[in-house]
Short mmCIF file of C-alpha atoms and ligand atoms in Angstrom, two decimals:
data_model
loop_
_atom_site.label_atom_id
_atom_site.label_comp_id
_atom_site.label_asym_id
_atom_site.label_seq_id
_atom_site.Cartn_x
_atom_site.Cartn_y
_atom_site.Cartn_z
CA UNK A 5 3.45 -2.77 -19.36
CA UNK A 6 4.41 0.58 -17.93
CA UNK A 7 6.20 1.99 -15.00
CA UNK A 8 3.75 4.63 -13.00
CA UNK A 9 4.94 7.33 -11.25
CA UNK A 10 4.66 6.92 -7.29
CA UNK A 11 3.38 9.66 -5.51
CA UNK A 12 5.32 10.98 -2.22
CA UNK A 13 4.19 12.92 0.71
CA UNK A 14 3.34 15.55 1.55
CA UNK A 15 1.42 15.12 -1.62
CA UNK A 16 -2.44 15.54 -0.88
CA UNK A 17 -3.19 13.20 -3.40
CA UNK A 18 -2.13 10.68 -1.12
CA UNK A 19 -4.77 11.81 1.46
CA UNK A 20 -7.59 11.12 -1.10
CA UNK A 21 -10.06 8.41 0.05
CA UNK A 22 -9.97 5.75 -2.94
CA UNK A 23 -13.52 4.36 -4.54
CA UNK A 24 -15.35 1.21 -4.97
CA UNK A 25 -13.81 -0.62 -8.20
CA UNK A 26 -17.47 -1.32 -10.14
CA UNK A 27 -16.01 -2.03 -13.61
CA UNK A 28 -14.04 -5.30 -14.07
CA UNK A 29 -12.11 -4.67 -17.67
CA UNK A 30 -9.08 -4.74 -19.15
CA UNK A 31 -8.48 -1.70 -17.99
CA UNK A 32 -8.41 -2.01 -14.49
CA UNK A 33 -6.86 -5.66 -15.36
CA UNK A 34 -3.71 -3.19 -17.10
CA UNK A 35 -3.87 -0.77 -14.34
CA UNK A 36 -3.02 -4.15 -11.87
CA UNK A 37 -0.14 -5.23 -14.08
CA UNK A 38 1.37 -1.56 -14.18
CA UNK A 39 1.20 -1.49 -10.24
CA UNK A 40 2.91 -4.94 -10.32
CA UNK A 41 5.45 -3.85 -12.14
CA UNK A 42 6.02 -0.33 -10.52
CA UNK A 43 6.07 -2.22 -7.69
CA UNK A 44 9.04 -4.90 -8.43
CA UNK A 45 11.05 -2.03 -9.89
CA UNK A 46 10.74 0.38 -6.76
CA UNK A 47 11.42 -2.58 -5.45
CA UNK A 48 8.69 -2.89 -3.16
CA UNK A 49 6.55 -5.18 -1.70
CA UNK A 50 3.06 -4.25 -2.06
CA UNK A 51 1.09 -1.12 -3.88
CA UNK A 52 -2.01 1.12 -3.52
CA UNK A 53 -3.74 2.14 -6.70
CA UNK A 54 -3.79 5.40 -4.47
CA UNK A 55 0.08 5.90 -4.86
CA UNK A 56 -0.16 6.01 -8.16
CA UNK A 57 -3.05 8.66 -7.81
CA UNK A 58 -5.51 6.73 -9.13
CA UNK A 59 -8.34 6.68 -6.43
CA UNK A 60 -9.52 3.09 -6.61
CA UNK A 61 -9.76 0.35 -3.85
CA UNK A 62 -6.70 -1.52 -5.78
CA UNK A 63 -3.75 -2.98 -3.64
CA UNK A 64 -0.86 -5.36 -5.04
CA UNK A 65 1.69 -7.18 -2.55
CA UNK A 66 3.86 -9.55 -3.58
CA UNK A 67 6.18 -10.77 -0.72
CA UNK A 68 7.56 -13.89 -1.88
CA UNK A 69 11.72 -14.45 -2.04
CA UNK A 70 11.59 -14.38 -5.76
CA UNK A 71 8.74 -11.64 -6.65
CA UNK A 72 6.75 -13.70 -8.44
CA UNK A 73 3.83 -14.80 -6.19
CA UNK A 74 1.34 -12.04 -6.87
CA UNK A 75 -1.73 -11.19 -5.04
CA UNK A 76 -4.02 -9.07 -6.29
CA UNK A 77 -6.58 -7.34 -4.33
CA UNK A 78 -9.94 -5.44 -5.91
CA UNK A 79 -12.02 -3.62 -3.02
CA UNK A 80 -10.25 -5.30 -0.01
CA UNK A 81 -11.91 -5.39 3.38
CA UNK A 82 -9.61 -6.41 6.24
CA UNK A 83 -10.85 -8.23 9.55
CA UNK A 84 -7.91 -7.92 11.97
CA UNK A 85 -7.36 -10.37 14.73
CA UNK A 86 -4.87 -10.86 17.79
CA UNK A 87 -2.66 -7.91 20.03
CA UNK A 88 -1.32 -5.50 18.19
CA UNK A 89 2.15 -6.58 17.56
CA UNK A 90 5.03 -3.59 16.35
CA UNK A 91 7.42 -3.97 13.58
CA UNK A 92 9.78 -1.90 11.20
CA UNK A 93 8.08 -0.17 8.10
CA UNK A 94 8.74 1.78 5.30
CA UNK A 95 6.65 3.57 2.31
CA UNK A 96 7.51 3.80 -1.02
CA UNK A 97 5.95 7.08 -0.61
CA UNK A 98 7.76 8.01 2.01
CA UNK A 99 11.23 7.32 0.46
CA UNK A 100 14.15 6.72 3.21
CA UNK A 101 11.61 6.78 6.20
CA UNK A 102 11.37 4.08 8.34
CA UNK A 103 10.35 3.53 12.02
CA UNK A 104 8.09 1.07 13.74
CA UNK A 105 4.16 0.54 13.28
CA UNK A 106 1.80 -1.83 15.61
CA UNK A 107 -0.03 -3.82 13.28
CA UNK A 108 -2.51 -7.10 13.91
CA UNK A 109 -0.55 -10.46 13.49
CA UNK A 110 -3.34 -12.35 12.08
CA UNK A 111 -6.19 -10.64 9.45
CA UNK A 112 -8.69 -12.21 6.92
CA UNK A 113 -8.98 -10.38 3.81
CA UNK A 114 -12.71 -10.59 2.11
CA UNK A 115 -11.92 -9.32 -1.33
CA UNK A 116 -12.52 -9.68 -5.32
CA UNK A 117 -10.00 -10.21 -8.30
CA UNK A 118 -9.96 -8.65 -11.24
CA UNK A 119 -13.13 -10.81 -12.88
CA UNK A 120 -14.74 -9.13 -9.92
CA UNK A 121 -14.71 -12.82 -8.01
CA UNK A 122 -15.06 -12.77 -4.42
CA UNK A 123 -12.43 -14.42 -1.93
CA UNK A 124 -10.68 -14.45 1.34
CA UNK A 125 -7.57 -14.99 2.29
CA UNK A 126 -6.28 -15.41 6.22
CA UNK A 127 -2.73 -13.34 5.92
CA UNK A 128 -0.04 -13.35 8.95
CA UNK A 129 3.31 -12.43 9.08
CA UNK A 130 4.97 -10.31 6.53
CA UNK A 131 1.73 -10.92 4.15
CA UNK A 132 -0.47 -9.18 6.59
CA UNK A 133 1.27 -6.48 7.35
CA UNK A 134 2.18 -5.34 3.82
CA UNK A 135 -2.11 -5.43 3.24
CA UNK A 136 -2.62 -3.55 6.76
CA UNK A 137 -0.36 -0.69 4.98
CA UNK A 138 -2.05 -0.89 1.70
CA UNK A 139 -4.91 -0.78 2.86
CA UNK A 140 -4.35 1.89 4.88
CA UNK A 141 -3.63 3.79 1.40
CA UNK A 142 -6.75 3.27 0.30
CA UNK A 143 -8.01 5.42 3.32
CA UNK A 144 -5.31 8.14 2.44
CA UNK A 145 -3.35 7.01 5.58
CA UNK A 146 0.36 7.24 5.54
CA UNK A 147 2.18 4.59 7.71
CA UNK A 148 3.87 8.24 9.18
CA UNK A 149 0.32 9.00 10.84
CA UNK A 150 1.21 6.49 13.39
CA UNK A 151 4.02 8.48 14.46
CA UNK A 152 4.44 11.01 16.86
CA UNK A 153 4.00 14.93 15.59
CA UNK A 154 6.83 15.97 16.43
CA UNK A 155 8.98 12.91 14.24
CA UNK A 156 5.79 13.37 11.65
CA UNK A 157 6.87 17.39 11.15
CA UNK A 158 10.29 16.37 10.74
CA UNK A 159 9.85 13.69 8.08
CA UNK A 160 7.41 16.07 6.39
CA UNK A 161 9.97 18.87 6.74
CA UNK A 162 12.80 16.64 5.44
CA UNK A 163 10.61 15.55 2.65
CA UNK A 164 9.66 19.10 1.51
CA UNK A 165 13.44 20.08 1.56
CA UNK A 166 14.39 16.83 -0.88
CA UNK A 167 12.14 17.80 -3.00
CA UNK A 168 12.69 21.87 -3.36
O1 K2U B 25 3.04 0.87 0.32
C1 K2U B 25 4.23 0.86 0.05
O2 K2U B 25 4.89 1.90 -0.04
C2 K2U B 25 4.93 -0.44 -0.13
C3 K2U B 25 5.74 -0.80 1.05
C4 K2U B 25 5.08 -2.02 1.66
C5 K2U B 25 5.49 -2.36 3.04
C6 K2U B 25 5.51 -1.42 4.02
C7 K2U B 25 5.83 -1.78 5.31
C8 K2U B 25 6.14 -3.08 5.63
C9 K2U B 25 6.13 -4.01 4.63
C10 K2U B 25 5.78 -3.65 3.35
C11 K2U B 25 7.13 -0.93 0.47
O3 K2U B 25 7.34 -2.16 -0.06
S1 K2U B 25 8.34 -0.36 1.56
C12 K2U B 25 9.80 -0.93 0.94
C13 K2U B 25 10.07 -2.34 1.37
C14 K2U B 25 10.71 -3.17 0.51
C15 K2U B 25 11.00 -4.47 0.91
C16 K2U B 25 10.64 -4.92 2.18
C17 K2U B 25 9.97 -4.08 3.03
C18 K2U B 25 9.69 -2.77 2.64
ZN1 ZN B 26 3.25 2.75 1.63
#
């Protein structure tokens, strides 16, 4: 296994729309594992193939108390149900950031593993969130974009500065 490097804004990279996974192999089934691990050793609670700037519809969240209940998600597609309801968020590509997002409390997830089998899952709770912001990645959208511009600039400017 291997520990990717995670992209951070302003990085365009991040902005790239991510494709339909078509090939089901060992190397997208390697690809999965890296994120997994990337992910625990951020630590984090969920990935985007996207973050790791590979432009595939790939998302990993594992939110359980002791890391090891992965999920696994191959070209997710999110029905989201009930009032939007906000809560406190952060990005692993947005290191040090956080600030509140509304997000659905309920959504059904209509997705394939890495055989290329289809299922669904109904996610709540911690669970749903983490694949609202995932998936979010997968459409180049930062969790930031749901800020004002004003607290946006400043996080970008911040950002820039850390990294100069
Ligand atoms: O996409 C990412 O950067 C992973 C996020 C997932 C996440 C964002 C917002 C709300 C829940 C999950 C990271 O895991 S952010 C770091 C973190 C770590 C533990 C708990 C919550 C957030
Ligand atoms: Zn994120």
């Amino acid at each position: 296994m291997s520990l990717l490097e995670i992209l951070h804004h302003p990085d365009a990279r991040l902005r790239l729309k991510a494709k339909p996974v078509t090939t089901f192999d060992a190397a997208l089934a390697k690809l999965a594992e890296d994120m997994l691990e990337t992910m625990y050793a951020a630590p984090g609670i969920g990935l985007a193939a996207t973050q790791v700037n590979v432009q595939q519809r790939l998302i990993v969240v594992d939110v359980s108390e002791h890391q090891d209940q992965p999920h696994i998600f191959v070209n997710p597609a999110l029905t989201l149900q009930g009032s939007l309801v906000p809560g406190e968020e952060g990005c692993l590509s947005v290191p040090g950031v956080y600030d509140a997002v509304a997000r659905a409390p309920q959504v059904t997830v209509e997705a394939q593993d890495l055989t290329g089998k289809a299922f669904t899952l109904e996610a709540e709770g911690m669970l749903g969130v983490c694949i609202q912001h995932e998936c979010d990645h997968l459409e180049g959208k930062l969790f930031v974009d749901y800020l004002s511009s004003l607290k946006r600039n400043r996080i970008t400017k911040q950002l820039k500065k850390q990294k100069a």
